[in-house]
Amino acid sequence: MTWHCMKCDTSIGVQFDACGQCGSHRAGVAEKIERGTPLRIRYSTRSLLLAMTALAPTFLLSPQVWEQILMALAIGAIAAAVGIFITRTLIDGIYRGLDRWAGRR
């Protein structure tokens, strides 16, 4: 595991608290926020391009299409919940009928 120097961006091993290049000391996240040092978000160019490529077509959709998509998702979720309830009720009824038929209740 490594940490990156905030001054020179050198990768340094976790066991070291000071940078070998510039001599700056490692600070915790709370100390960085108190000092006003910006936190750096690490990302790869490949993941950024993949996210941009995946999200690009969504910006071309009109509000009416978005409304239809969200409505279809909502109706699908409601239909799934109703279907699960009906299936469970039917299975429960079948098992109760089998228990009565076999004389277990």
Short mmCIF file of N, CA and C in Angstrom, two decimals, residues 83-98:
data_model
loop_
_atom_site.label_atom_id
_atom_site.label_comp_id
_atom_site.label_asym_id
_atom_site.label_seq_id
_atom_site.Cartn_x
_atom_site.Cartn_y
_atom_site.Cartn_z
N GLY A 83 -46.90 -9.74 -8.50
CA GLY A 83 -46.67 -11.11 -8.95
C GLY A 83 -46.08 -11.98 -7.86
N ILE A 84 -45.14 -11.44 -7.10
CA ILE A 84 -44.55 -12.20 -5.99
C ILE A 84 -45.61 -12.50 -4.94
N PHE A 85 -46.46 -11.50 -4.62
CA PHE A 85 -47.51 -11.72 -3.63
C PHE A 85 -48.49 -12.80 -4.08
N ILE A 86 -48.92 -12.73 -5.34
CA ILE A 86 -49.88 -13.72 -5.86
C ILE A 86 -49.25 -15.11 -5.88
N THR A 87 -48.00 -15.20 -6.32
CA THR A 87 -47.33 -16.50 -6.36
C THR A 87 -47.20 -17.10 -4.97
N ARG A 88 -46.81 -16.26 -3.99
CA ARG A 88 -46.67 -16.77 -2.63
C ARG A 88 -48.03 -17.21 -2.07
N THR A 89 -49.06 -16.44 -2.35
CA THR A 89 -50.40 -16.80 -1.88
C THR A 89 -50.86 -18.12 -2.50
N LEU A 90 -50.63 -18.30 -3.80
CA LEU A 90 -51.01 -19.55 -4.46
C LEU A 90 -50.25 -20.75 -3.90
N ILE A 91 -48.95 -20.58 -3.71
CA ILE A 91 -48.14 -21.69 -3.18
C ILE A 91 -48.58 -22.02 -1.76
N ASP A 92 -48.84 -20.99 -0.94
CA ASP A 92 -49.31 -21.22 0.42
C ASP A 92 -50.65 -21.95 0.41
N GLY A 93 -51.54 -21.53 -0.49
CA GLY A 93 -52.85 -22.19 -0.61
C GLY A 93 -52.72 -23.64 -1.04
N ILE A 94 -51.82 -23.91 -1.96
CA ILE A 94 -51.60 -25.29 -2.42
C ILE A 94 -51.11 -26.16 -1.26
N TYR A 95 -50.14 -25.66 -0.49
CA TYR A 95 -49.62 -26.45 0.62
C TYR A 95 -50.67 -26.66 1.71
N ARG A 96 -51.51 -25.65 1.97
CA ARG A 96 -52.59 -25.82 2.96
C ARG A 96 -53.60 -26.85 2.46
N GLY A 97 -53.90 -26.81 1.16
CA GLY A 97 -54.82 -27.80 0.60
C GLY A 97 -54.26 -29.20 0.67
N LEU A 98 -52.97 -29.36 0.40
CA LEU A 98 -52.34 -30.69 0.51
C LEU A 98 -52.34 -31.18 1.95
#
